[in-house]
């Protein structure tokens, strides 16, 4: 098929331990989409977009709160090589509209941040038989985050440009079963991602008993993740369509996230 489009609403619950002097938790929800085109028999390209909302509260005193809306646009490209090998890359731009508040100090600030990301991955697909396949991929991911200065709850979070470089190693398994009404597909993936840049998410200065103390909002050093999905493929208006349900979990040394979503995909 020459063209494809996919839309995915999602949601999840997130926790961030030892984020400076806070233990944060909250929900996020949003919508992701992609529109793409097959360029030739071995390559395809597309654009992706998304919007999400995140709410975080301090679990200890319930007074420190972050509300953030994230808008994302980007592009992606994949090329299939010989003997099942492939390479893929993508780039993204983020704009984050934040609201940071503290009930005890009766203050609210609205710092806006910008970010960008570039990733490159290569791997190999192994066809076990006509319906089962396994793929392995190794990727390099870079993200930059430009933050504005924020003062809240007695802490001054410095403005700065933070750099994050991650290595990602993942495996994925796909299978499908033909039914009388269409094709049922199952997908399972797992991997590990490591931060090799050594950067922290933000720096702050807190005055305690008249003494200035430097604190950090640490970024995960290692994250393990799992993905599970089930999809049903059928024909609509002579176009290949698929509805999927999925679970996504990530487990780091500083954070944990559990979420899921539904996806509608069409190819023609």
CSV table of N, CA, C and O in Angstrom, one decimal, residues 188-231:
chain,number,residue,atom,x,y,z
A,188,UNK,N,4.4,-8.1,21.1
A,188,UNK,CA,5.0,-8.0,22.4
A,188,UNK,C,6.4,-7.5,22.2
A,188,UNK,O,7.2,-7.9,21.3
A,189,UNK,N,6.8,-6.5,23.0
A,189,UNK,CA,8.2,-6.0,22.9
A,189,UNK,C,8.8,-5.7,24.3
A,189,UNK,O,8.0,-5.5,25.2
A,190,UNK,N,10.1,-5.6,24.3
A,190,UNK,CA,10.8,-5.3,25.6
A,190,UNK,C,12.1,-4.8,25.2
A,190,UNK,O,12.7,-5.1,24.2
A,191,UNK,N,12.7,-4.0,26.1
A,191,UNK,CA,14.0,-3.4,25.9
A,191,UNK,C,14.5,-2.7,27.1
A,191,UNK,O,13.9,-2.6,28.1
A,192,UNK,N,15.7,-2.1,26.9
A,192,UNK,CA,16.4,-1.3,28.0
A,192,UNK,C,17.0,-0.1,27.3
A,192,UNK,O,17.5,-0.1,26.2
A,193,UNK,N,16.9,1.0,28.0
A,193,UNK,CA,17.4,2.3,27.5
A,193,UNK,C,18.3,2.9,28.6
A,193,UNK,O,17.9,3.0,29.8
A,194,UNK,N,19.5,3.3,28.2
A,194,UNK,CA,20.4,3.9,29.2
A,194,UNK,C,20.8,5.3,28.8
A,194,UNK,O,21.1,5.6,27.7
A,195,UNK,N,20.9,6.2,29.9
A,195,UNK,CA,21.3,7.5,29.7
A,195,UNK,C,22.8,7.6,29.8
A,195,UNK,O,23.4,7.3,30.8
A,196,UNK,N,23.5,8.0,28.7
A,196,UNK,CA,25.0,8.0,28.7
A,196,UNK,C,25.5,9.4,28.7
A,196,UNK,O,26.7,9.6,28.7
A,197,UNK,N,24.6,10.4,28.8
A,197,UNK,CA,25.0,11.8,28.8
A,197,UNK,C,25.4,12.3,30.2
A,197,UNK,O,26.1,13.2,30.4
A,198,UNK,N,24.9,11.6,31.3
A,198,UNK,CA,25.2,12.0,32.6
A,198,UNK,C,24.5,13.3,33.1
A,198,UNK,O,24.8,13.8,34.2
A,199,UNK,N,23.6,13.9,32.3
A,199,UNK,CA,23.0,15.1,32.6
A,199,UNK,C,21.8,14.9,33.6
A,199,UNK,O,21.2,13.8,33.7
A,200,UNK,N,21.4,15.9,34.3
A,200,UNK,CA,20.2,15.9,35.2
A,200,UNK,C,19.2,16.8,34.6
A,200,UNK,O,19.4,17.6,33.7
A,201,UNK,N,17.9,16.6,35.0
A,201,UNK,CA,16.8,17.3,34.4
A,201,UNK,C,16.8,18.8,34.7
A,201,UNK,O,16.4,19.6,33.9
A,202,UNK,N,17.2,19.1,35.9
A,202,UNK,CA,17.2,20.6,36.3
A,202,UNK,C,18.0,20.8,37.5
A,202,UNK,O,18.2,19.8,38.3
A,203,UNK,N,18.5,22.0,37.6
A,203,UNK,CA,19.3,22.3,38.8
A,203,UNK,C,18.6,23.4,39.6
A,203,UNK,O,17.9,24.2,39.1
A,204,UNK,N,18.7,23.3,40.9
A,204,UNK,CA,18.0,24.3,41.8
A,204,UNK,C,18.9,24.7,42.9
A,204,UNK,O,19.8,24.0,43.3
A,205,UNK,N,18.6,25.9,43.5
A,205,UNK,CA,19.3,26.3,44.7
A,205,UNK,C,18.2,26.6,45.7
A,205,UNK,O,17.2,27.3,45.5
A,206,UNK,N,18.3,25.9,46.9
A,206,UNK,CA,17.3,26.0,47.9
A,206,UNK,C,18.0,26.6,49.2
A,206,UNK,O,19.1,26.2,49.6
A,207,UNK,N,17.4,27.6,49.8
A,207,UNK,CA,18.0,28.2,51.0
A,207,UNK,C,17.4,27.5,52.2
A,207,UNK,O,16.1,27.5,52.5
A,208,UNK,N,18.2,26.8,53.0
A,208,UNK,CA,17.8,26.0,54.2
A,208,UNK,C,18.6,26.6,55.4
A,208,UNK,O,19.8,26.5,55.4
A,209,UNK,N,17.8,27.2,56.3
A,209,UNK,CA,18.5,27.7,57.5
A,209,UNK,C,19.6,28.7,57.2
A,209,UNK,O,20.6,28.8,57.8
A,210,UNK,N,19.3,29.5,56.2
A,210,UNK,CA,20.2,30.6,55.8
A,210,UNK,C,21.4,30.1,54.9
A,210,UNK,O,22.3,30.8,54.5
A,211,UNK,N,21.4,28.8,54.5
A,211,UNK,CA,22.5,28.2,53.7
A,211,UNK,C,21.9,27.8,52.4
A,211,UNK,O,20.9,27.1,52.3
A,212,UNK,N,22.6,28.2,51.3
A,212,UNK,CA,22.2,27.8,50.0
A,212,UNK,C,22.7,26.4,49.7
A,212,UNK,O,23.9,26.0,49.8
A,213,UNK,N,21.8,25.5,49.2
A,213,UNK,CA,22.1,24.1,48.9
A,213,UNK,C,21.7,23.8,47.5
A,213,UNK,O,20.6,24.1,47.0
A,214,UNK,N,22.6,23.3,46.7
A,214,UNK,CA,22.4,22.8,45.4
A,214,UNK,C,21.6,21.5,45.4
A,214,UNK,O,22.0,20.6,46.1
A,215,UNK,N,20.6,21.4,44.5
A,215,UNK,CA,19.8,20.2,44.4
A,215,UNK,C,19.6,19.9,43.0
A,215,UNK,O,19.6,20.8,42.1
A,216,UNK,N,19.3,18.7,42.6
A,216,UNK,CA,19.1,18.2,41.3
A,216,UNK,C,17.8,17.5,41.1
A,216,UNK,O,17.3,16.9,42.1
A,217,UNK,N,17.1,17.7,39.9
A,217,UNK,CA,16.0,16.8,39.6
A,217,UNK,C,16.6,15.8,38.6
A,217,UNK,O,16.9,16.0,37.5
A,218,UNK,N,16.9,14.6,39.2
A,218,UNK,CA,17.7,13.6,38.4
A,218,UNK,C,16.9,12.9,37.3
A,218,UNK,O,15.7,12.7,37.4
A,219,UNK,N,17.6,12.6,36.3
A,219,UNK,CA,17.0,11.9,35.1
A,219,UNK,C,17.4,10.5,35.3
A,219,UNK,O,18.4,10.1,35.8
A,220,UNK,N,16.5,9.6,34.8
A,220,UNK,CA,16.7,8.1,34.9
A,220,UNK,C,18.1,7.8,34.2
A,220,UNK,O,18.3,8.2,33.1
A,221,UNK,N,18.8,7.0,34.9
A,221,UNK,CA,20.1,6.4,34.3
A,221,UNK,C,19.8,5.2,33.4
A,221,UNK,O,20.4,5.0,32.4
A,222,UNK,N,18.9,4.4,33.9
A,222,UNK,CA,18.5,3.1,33.2
A,222,UNK,C,17.0,3.0,33.2
A,222,UNK,O,16.4,3.1,34.3
A,223,UNK,N,16.4,2.6,32.1
A,223,UNK,CA,15.0,2.4,32.0
A,223,UNK,C,14.7,1.1,31.3
A,223,UNK,O,15.3,0.9,30.2
A,224,UNK,N,13.9,0.2,31.9
A,224,UNK,CA,13.5,-1.0,31.2
A,224,UNK,C,12.0,-0.7,30.8
A,224,UNK,O,11.3,-0.1,31.5
A,225,UNK,N,11.6,-1.3,29.6
A,225,UNK,CA,10.3,-1.0,29.1
A,225,UNK,C,9.7,-2.3,28.5
A,225,UNK,O,10.4,-3.2,28.0
A,226,UNK,N,8.4,-2.4,28.5
A,226,UNK,CA,7.6,-3.5,27.9
A,226,UNK,C,6.4,-2.9,27.2
A,226,UNK,O,5.9,-1.9,27.6
A,227,UNK,N,6.1,-3.5,26.0
A,227,UNK,CA,4.9,-3.2,25.2
A,227,UNK,C,4.1,-4.4,24.9
A,227,UNK,O,4.7,-5.4,24.4
A,228,UNK,N,2.8,-4.4,25.0
A,228,UNK,CA,2.0,-5.5,24.7
A,228,UNK,C,0.8,-4.9,23.9
A,228,UNK,O,0.2,-3.9,24.2
A,229,UNK,N,0.4,-5.6,22.8
A,229,UNK,CA,-0.7,-5.1,22.0
A,229,UNK,C,-1.4,-6.2,21.3
A,229,UNK,O,-0.9,-7.3,21.0
A,230,UNK,N,-2.7,-5.9,21.0
A,230,UNK,CA,-3.5,-6.9,20.2
A,230,UNK,C,-4.3,-6.0,19.2
A,230,UNK,O,-4.8,-4.9,19.6
A,231,UNK,N,-4.3,-6.5,18.0
A,231,UNK,CA,-5.0,-5.7,16.9
A,231,UNK,C,-5.8,-6.6,16.0
A,231,UNK,O,-5.6,-7.8,15.9
